[in-house]
Short mmCIF file of C-alpha atoms in Angstrom, two decimals:
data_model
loop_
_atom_site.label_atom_id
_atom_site.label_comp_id
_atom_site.label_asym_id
_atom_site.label_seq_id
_atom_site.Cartn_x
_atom_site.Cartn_y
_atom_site.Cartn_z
CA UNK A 1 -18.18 -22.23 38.71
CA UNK A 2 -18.69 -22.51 35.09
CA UNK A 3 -22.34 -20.78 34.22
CA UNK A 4 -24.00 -21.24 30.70
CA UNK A 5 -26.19 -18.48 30.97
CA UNK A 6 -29.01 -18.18 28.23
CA UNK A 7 -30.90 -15.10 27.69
CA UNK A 8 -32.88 -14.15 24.23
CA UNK A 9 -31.70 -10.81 24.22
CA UNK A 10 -28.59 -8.71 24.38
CA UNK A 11 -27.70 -8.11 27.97
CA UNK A 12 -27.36 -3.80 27.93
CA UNK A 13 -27.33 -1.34 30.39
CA UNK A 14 -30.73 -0.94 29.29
CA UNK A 15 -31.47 -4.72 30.19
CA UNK A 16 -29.85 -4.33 33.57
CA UNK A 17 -30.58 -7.67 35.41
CA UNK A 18 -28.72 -10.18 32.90
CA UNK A 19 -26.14 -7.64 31.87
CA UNK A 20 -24.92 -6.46 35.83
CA UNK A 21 -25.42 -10.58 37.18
CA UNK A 22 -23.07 -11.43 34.62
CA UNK A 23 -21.20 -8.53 35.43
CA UNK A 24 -21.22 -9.47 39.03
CA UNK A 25 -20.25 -13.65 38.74
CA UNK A 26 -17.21 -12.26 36.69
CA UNK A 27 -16.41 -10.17 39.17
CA UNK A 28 -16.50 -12.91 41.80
CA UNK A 29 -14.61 -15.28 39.96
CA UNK A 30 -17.13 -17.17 37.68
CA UNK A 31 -16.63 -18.53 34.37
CA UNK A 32 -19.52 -17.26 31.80
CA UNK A 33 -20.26 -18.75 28.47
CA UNK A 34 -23.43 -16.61 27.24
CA UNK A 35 -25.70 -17.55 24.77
CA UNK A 36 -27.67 -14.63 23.16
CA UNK A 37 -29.97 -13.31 20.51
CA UNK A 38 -30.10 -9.77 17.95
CA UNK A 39 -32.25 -8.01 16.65
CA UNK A 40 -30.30 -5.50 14.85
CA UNK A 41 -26.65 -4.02 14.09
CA UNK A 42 -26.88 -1.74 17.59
CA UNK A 43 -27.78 -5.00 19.75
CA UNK A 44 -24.96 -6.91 17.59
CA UNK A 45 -22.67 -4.40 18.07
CA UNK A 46 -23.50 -3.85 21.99
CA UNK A 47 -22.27 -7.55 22.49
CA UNK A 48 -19.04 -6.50 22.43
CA UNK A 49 -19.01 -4.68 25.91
CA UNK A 50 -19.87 -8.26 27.37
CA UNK A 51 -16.71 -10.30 26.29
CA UNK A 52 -14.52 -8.63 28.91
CA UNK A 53 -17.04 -10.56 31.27
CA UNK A 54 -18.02 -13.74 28.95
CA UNK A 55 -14.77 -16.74 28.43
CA UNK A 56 -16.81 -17.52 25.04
CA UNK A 57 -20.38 -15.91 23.71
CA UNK A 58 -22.65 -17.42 20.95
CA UNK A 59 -24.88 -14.69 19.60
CA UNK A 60 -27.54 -15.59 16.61
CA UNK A 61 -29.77 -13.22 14.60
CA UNK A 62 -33.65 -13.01 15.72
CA UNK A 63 -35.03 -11.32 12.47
CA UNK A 64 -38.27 -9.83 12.31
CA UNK A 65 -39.70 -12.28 10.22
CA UNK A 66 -38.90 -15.44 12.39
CA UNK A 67 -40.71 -13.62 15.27
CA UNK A 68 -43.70 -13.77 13.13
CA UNK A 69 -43.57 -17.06 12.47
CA UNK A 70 -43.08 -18.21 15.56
CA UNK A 71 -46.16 -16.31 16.67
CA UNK A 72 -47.76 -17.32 13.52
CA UNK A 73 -47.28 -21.22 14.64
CA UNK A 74 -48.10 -20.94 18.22
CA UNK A 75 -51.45 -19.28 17.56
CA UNK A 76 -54.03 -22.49 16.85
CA UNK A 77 -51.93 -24.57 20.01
CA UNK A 78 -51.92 -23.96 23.81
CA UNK A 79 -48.29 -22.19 23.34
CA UNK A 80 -48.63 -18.69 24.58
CA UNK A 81 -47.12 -16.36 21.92
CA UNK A 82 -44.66 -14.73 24.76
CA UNK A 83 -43.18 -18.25 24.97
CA UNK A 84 -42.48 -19.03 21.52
CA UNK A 85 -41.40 -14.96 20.28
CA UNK A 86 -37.49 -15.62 20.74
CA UNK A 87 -37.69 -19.16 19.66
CA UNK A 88 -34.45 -19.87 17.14
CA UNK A 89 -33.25 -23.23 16.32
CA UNK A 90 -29.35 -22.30 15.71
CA UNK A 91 -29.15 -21.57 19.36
CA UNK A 92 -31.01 -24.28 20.14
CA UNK A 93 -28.39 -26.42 18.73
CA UNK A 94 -25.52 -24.97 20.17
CA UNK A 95 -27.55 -25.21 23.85
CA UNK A 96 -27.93 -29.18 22.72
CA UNK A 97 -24.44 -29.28 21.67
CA UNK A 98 -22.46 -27.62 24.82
CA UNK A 99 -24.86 -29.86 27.14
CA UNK A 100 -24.98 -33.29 25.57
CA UNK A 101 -21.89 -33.46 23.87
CA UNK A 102 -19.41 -31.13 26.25
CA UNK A 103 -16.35 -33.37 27.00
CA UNK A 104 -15.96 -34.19 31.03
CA UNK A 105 -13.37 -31.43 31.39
CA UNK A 106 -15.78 -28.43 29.75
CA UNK A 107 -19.31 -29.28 31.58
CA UNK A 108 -21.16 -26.72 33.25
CA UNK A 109 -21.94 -26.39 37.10
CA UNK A 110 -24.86 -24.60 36.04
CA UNK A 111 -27.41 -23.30 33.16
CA UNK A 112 -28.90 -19.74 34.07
CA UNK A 113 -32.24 -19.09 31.59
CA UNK A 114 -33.67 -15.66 31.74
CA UNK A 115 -37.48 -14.84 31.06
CA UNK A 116 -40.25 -16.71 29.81
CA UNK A 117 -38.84 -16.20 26.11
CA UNK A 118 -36.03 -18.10 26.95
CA UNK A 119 -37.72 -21.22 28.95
CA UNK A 120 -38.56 -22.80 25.72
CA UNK A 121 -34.78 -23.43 25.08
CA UNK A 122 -34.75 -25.13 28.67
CA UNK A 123 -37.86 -27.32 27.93
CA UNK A 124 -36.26 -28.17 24.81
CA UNK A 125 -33.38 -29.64 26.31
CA UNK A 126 -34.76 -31.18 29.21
CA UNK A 127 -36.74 -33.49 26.62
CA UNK A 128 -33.92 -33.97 24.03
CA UNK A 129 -31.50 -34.77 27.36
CA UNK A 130 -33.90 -37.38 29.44
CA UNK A 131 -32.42 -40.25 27.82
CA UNK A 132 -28.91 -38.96 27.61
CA UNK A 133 -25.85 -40.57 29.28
CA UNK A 134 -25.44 -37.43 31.07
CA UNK A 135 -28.44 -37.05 32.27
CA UNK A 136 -28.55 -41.06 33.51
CA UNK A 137 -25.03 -40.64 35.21
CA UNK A 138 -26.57 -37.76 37.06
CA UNK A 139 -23.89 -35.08 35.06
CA UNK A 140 -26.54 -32.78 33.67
CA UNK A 141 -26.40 -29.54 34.92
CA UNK A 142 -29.01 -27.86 37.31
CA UNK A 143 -31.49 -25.66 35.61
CA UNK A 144 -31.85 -22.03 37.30
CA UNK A 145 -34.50 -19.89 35.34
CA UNK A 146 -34.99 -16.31 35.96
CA UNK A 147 -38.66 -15.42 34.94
CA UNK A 148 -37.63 -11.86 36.35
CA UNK A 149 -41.66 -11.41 36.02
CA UNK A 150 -44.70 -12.90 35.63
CA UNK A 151 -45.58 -12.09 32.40
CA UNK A 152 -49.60 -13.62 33.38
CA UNK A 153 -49.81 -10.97 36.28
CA UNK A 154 -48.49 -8.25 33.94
CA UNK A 155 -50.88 -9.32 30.98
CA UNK A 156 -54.12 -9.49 33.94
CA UNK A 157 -53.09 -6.01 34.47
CA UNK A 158 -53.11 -4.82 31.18
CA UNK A 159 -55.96 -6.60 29.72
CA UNK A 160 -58.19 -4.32 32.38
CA UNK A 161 -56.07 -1.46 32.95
CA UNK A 162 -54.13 -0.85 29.20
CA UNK A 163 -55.57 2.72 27.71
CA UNK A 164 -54.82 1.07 24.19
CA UNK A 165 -57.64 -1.32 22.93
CA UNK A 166 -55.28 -3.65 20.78
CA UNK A 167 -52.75 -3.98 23.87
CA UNK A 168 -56.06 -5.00 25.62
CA UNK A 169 -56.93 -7.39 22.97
CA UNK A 170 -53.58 -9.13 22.49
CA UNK A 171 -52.67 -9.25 26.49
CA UNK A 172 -56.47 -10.71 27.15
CA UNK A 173 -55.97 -13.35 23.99
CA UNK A 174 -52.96 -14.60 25.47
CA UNK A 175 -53.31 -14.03 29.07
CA UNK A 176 -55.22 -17.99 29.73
CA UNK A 177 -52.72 -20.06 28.05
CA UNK A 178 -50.01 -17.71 29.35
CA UNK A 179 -50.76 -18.45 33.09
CA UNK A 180 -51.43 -22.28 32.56
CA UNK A 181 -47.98 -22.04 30.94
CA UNK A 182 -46.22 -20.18 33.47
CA UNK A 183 -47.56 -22.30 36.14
CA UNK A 184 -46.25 -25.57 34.65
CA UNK A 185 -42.88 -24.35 34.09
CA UNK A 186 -42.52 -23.77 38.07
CA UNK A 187 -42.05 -27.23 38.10
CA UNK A 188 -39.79 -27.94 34.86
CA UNK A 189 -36.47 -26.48 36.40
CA UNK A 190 -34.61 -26.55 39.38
CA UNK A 191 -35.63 -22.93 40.87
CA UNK A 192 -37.50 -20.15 39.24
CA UNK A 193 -36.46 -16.99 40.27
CA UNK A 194 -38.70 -13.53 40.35
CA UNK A 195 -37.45 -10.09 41.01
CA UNK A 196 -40.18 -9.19 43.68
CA UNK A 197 -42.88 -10.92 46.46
CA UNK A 198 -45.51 -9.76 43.50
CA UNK A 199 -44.24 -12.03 41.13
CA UNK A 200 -43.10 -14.90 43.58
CA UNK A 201 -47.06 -14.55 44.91
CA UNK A 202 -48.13 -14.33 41.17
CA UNK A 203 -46.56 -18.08 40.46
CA UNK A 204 -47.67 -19.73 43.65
CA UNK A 205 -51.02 -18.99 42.21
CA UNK A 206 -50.56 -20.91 38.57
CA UNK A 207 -48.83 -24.07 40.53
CA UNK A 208 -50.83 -26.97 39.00
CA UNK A 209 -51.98 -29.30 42.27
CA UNK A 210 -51.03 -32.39 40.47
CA UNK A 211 -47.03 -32.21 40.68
CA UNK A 212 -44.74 -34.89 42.27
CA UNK A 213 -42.63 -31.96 44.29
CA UNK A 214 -43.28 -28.45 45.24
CA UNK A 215 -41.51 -25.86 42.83
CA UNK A 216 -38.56 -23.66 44.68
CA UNK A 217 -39.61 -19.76 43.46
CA UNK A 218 -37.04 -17.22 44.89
CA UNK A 219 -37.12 -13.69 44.89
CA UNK A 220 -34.47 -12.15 43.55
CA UNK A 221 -34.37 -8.60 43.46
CA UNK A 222 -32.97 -6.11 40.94
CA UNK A 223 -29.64 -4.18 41.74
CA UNK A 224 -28.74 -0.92 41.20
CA UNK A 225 -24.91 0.22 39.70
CA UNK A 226 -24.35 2.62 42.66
CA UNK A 227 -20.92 3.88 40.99
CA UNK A 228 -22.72 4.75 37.85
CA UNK A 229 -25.94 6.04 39.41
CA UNK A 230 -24.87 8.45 42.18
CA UNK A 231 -25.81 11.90 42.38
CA UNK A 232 -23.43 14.50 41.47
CA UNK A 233 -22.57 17.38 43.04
CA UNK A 234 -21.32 19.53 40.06
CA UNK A 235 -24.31 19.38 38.09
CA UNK A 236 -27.09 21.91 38.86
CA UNK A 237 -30.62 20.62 38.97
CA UNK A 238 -33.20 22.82 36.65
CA UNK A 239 -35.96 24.36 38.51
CA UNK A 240 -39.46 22.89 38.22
CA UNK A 241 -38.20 20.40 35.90
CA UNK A 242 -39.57 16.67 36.00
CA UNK A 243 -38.06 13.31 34.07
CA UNK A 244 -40.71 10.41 33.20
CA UNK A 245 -38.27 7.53 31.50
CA UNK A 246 -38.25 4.18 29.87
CA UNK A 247 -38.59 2.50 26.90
CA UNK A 248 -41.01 4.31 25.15
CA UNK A 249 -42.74 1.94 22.82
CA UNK A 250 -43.34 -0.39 25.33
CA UNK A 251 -47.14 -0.59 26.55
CA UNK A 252 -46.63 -0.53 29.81
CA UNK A 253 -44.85 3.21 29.31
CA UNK A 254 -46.81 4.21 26.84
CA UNK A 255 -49.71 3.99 29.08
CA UNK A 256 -47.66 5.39 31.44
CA UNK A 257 -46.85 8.93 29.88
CA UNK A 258 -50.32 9.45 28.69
CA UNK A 259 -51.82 9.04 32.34
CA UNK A 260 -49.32 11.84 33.19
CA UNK A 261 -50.21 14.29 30.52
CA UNK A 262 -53.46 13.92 30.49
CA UNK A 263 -54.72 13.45 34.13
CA UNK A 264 -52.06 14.77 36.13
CA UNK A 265 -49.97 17.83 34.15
CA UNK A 266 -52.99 19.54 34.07
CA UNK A 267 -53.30 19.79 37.82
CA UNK A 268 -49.78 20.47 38.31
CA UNK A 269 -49.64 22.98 35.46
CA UNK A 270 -53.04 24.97 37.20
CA UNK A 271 -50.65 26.07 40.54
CA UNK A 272 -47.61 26.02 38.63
CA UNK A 273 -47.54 26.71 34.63
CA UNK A 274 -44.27 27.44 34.75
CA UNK A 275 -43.42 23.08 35.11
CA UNK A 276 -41.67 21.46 32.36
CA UNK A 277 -41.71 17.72 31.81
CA UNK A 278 -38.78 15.41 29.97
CA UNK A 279 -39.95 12.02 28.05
CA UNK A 280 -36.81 10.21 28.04
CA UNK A 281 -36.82 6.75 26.27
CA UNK A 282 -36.08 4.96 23.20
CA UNK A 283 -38.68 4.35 20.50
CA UNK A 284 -41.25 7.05 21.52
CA UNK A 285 -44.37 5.61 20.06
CA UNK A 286 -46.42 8.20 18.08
CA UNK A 287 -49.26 9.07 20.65
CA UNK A 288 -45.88 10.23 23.02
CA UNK A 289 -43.86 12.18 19.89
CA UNK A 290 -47.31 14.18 19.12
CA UNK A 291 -47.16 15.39 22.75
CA UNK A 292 -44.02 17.27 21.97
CA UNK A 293 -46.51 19.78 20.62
CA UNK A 294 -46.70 21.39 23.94
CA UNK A 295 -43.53 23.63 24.16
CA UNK A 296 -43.45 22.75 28.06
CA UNK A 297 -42.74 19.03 26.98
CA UNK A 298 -39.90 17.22 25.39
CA UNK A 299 -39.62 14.17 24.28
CA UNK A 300 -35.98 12.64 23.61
CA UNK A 301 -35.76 9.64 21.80
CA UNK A 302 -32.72 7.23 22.58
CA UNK A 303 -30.39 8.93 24.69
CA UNK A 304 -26.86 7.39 25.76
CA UNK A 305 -27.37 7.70 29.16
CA UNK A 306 -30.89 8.59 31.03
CA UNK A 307 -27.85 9.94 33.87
CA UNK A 308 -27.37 13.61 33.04
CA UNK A 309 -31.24 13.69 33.03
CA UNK A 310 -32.11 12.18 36.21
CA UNK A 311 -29.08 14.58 37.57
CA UNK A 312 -30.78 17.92 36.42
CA UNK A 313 -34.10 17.08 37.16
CA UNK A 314 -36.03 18.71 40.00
CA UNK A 315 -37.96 15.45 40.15
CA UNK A 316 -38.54 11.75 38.64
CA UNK A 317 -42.02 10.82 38.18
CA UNK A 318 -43.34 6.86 37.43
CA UNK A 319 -46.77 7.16 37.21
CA UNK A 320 -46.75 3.54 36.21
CA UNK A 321 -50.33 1.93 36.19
CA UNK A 322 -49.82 -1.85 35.69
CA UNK A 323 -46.91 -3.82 35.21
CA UNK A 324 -44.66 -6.52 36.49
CA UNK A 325 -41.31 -6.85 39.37
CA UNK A 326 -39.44 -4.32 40.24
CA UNK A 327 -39.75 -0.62 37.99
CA UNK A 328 -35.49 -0.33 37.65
CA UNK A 329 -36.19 3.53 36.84
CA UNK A 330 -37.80 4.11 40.28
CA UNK A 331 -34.55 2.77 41.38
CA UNK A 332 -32.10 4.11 39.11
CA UNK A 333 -33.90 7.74 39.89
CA UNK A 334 -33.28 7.47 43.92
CA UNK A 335 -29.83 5.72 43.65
CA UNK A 336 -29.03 9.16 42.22
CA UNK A 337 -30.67 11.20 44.83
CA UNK A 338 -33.60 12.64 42.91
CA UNK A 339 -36.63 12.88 44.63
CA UNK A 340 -39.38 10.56 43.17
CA UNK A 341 -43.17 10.30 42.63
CA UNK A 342 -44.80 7.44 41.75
CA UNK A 343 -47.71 5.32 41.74
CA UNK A 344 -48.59 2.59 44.28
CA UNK A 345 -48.09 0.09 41.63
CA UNK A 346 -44.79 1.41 40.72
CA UNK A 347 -43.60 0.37 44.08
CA UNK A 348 -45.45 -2.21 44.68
CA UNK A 349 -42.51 -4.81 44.08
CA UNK A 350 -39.45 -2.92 46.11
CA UNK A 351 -39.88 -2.06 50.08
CA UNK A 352 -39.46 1.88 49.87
CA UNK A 353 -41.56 3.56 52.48
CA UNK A 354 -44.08 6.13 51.78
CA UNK A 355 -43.29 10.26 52.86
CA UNK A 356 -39.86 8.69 54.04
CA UNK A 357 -37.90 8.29 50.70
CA UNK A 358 -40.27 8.49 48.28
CA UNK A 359 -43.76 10.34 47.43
CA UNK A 360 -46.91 7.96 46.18
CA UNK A 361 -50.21 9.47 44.72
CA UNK A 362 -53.07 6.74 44.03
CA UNK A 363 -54.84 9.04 42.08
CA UNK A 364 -54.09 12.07 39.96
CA UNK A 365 -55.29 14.39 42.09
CA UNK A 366 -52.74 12.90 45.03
CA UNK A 367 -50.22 12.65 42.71
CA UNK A 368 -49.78 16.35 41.30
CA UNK A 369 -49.98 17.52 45.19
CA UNK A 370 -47.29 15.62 46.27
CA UNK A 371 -45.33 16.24 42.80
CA UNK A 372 -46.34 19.94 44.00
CA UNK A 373 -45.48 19.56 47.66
CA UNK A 374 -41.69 18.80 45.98
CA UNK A 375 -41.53 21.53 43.59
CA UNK A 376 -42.35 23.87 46.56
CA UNK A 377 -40.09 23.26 48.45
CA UNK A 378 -36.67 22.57 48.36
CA UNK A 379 -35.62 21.41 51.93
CA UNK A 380 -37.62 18.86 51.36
CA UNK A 381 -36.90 17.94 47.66
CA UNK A 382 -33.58 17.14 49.46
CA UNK A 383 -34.35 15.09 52.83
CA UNK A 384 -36.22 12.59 50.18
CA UNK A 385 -33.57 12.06 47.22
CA UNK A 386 -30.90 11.34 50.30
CA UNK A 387 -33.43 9.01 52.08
CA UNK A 388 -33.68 7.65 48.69
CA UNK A 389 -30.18 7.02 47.97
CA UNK A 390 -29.55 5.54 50.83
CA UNK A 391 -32.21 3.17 50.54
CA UNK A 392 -31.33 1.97 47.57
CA UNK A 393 -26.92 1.42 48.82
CA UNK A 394 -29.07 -1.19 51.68
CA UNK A 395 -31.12 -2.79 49.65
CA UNK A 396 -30.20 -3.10 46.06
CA UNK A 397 -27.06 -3.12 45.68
CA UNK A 398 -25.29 -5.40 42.83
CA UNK A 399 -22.68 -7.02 44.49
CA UNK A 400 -24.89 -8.60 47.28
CA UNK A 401 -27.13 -10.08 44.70
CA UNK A 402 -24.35 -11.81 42.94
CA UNK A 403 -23.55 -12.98 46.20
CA UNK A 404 -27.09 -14.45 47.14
CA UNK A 405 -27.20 -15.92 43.02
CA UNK A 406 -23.80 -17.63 43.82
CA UNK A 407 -25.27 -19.14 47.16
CA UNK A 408 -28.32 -20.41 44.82
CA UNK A 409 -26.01 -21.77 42.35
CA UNK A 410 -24.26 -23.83 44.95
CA UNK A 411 -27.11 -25.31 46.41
CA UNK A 412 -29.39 -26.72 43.26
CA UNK A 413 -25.56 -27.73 42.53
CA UNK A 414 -26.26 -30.46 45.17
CA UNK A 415 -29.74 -31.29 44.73
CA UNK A 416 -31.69 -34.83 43.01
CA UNK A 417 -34.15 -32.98 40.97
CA UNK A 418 -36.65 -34.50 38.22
CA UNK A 419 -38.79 -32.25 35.73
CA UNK A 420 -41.91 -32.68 35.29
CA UNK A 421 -42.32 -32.63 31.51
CA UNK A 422 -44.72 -34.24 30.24
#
């Protein structure tokens, strides 16, 4: 099939959904053209490890400033901000231009969007496109968009549960026209897929009761690279050591780490001082670089790879109190066979089983004992990073997602389907 595949930032290793599906339809025989946005020179730069995977890629500049003014815009309308960030009209254009004016021989089977940042581009279309030949000769493409989350559910999370007033006061400012947003783009696009039963659940929820046809929402789970992620055998793990990852300006994380230093280390550091902890993650916001002040923490910064630090570790920890589909480090951390700890909301979205291959603690006093049940003993540090390994190989695993995308592709391929815009 030929896929247009849309998503407003640079697919990475980082971003792992867009970046291994388009890895994956490649692989499979799939012809991508990707459309794409940057923020900087590293993002620019980084687009070069797609074009083994990509027949052609469009990639435009999303400066600072036009951010802003999106945002700026949006604020006095019904537009949630989240839908409107990413917004640039350059690849707007070339989205109009490869739909509506693509010669017989070069049109798309199919046009992948990813997140609510990118649905705008899809709405923008649809409208531009309802009178167009194409579209009355029934040659427009299906629509698949990948929310990946529901950015409403994560926002109703934060706005109660965020330790940082001004997350609390954006996330609760946006979080009403956000949901009546999400809920009427169920039923602008073909299917909307979600990366978990929380998200899918989430949507069902915002579906306005006046459509003409029920919206298709499919979960779609996030894979795992289980040839990069693996354990390794040659590498030593570091007594009493524990890794806390992720992008490390992003609320969510921030939140995160502080829960952990501040409610749980303690705990865990009265039975056993002798516990280090690695922050590992890009963009360490302030509140997490002051904690380096405690020689028994250390906080990283970017790193190339989180790998050789979810290999030495004794344990990974995800502490995670609010967010949205599935937490990719939880996964990342057991496809590599280290034990992990985490919070009931940091599983919430993936099927792992409790005391089988994975530790949960609801509260901080659970979670240090079972983070200290782990660093005692070893046996059984063991019996949960295999059980979590090979959890992962039967459930998340890459190439059977591509598969199930390419199954989804083929059937909207062969439906009537009519947006709702209005």
């Amino acid at each position: 099939m030929k896929i247009l595949f849309l998503v407003p930032y640079v697919p990475t290793l980082i971003r792992v959904r867009p970046y291994n599906l388009i890895r994956t339809l490649a692989s499979r025989g799939h012809h991508i053209t990707l459309l794409t946005l940057w923020t900087d020179e590293a993002e620019r730069a980084a687009i070069r490890d797609l074009e083994p995977y990509c027949q052609k890629i469009y990639a435009y500049p999303l400066p600072n400033w036009r951010s802003l003014y999106n945002c700026g815009r949006a604020l006095p309308t019904s537009t949630p901000l989240q839908a409107v960030y990413c917004w640039q009209p350059e690849l707007a254009a070339t989205l109009r231009d490869l739909i509506l004016e693509s010669a017989p021989d070069d049109r798309f089977d199919v046009i992948h969007i990813e997140h609510l940042r990118g649905a705008k581009f899809g709405v923008e279309l649809l409208s531009e496109g309802q009178k167009h030949p194409q579209t009355q000769e029934n040659l427009w493409p299906p629509i698949v968009w990948d929310s990946v989350d529901s950015i409403s559910h994560l926002f109703r999370q934060a706005s109660s549960s965020s330790k940082m007033g001004f997350s609390r006061l954006i996330t609760g400012f946006d979080l009403p026209r956000t949901e009546k947003y999400e809920g009427w783009l169920t039923g602008q696009f073909n299917e909307v897929l979600v990366t978990s039963h929380v998200d899918k659940e989430a949507f069902q929820s915002l579906i306005p009761s006046d459509g003409n046809q029920e919206p298709v929402i499919t979960v779609l789970p996030n894979g795992v690279d289980l040839g990069y992620f693996k354990p390794d055998e040659t590498v030593s793990r570091e007594a009493a050591t524990l890794v806390v990852s992720g992008k490390m300006s992003y609320h969510a994380n921030i939140n995160m780490v502080l829960y952990l230093v501040n409610e749980i280390m303690p705990l865990i550091w009265e039975r056993r001082p002798d516990v280090k902890l690695w922050i590992v993650g890009k963009d360490p916001s302030n509140e997490i670089l002051a904690l380096a002040k405690n020689p028994a923490i250390s906080v990283t910064g970017f790193v190339e790879s989180v790998l050789p630090y979810l290999h030495k570790a004794s344990i990974a920890v995800s502490p995670i109190l609010y967010g949205a589909g599935i937490q990719n480090k939880v996964l990342e951390a057991m496809a590599c066979g280290t034990p992990v700890v985490a919070t009931p909301q940091a599983i919430s979205a993936i099927t792992a089983k409790p005391d089988e291959n994975i530790l949960v603690g609801e509260t901080p006093e659970a979670f240090a004992q079972a983070t200290l049940e782990l660093l005692d003993n070893e046996i059984f540090r063991s019996k949960i990073g295999n059980a979590g390994r090979l959890f992962v190989e039967q459930n998340h695993d890459w190439n059977k997602i591509g598969e199930d995308l390419e199954n989804i592709y083929t059937k909207v391929k062969q439906q009537k389907f009519q947006p709702q815009l209005s």
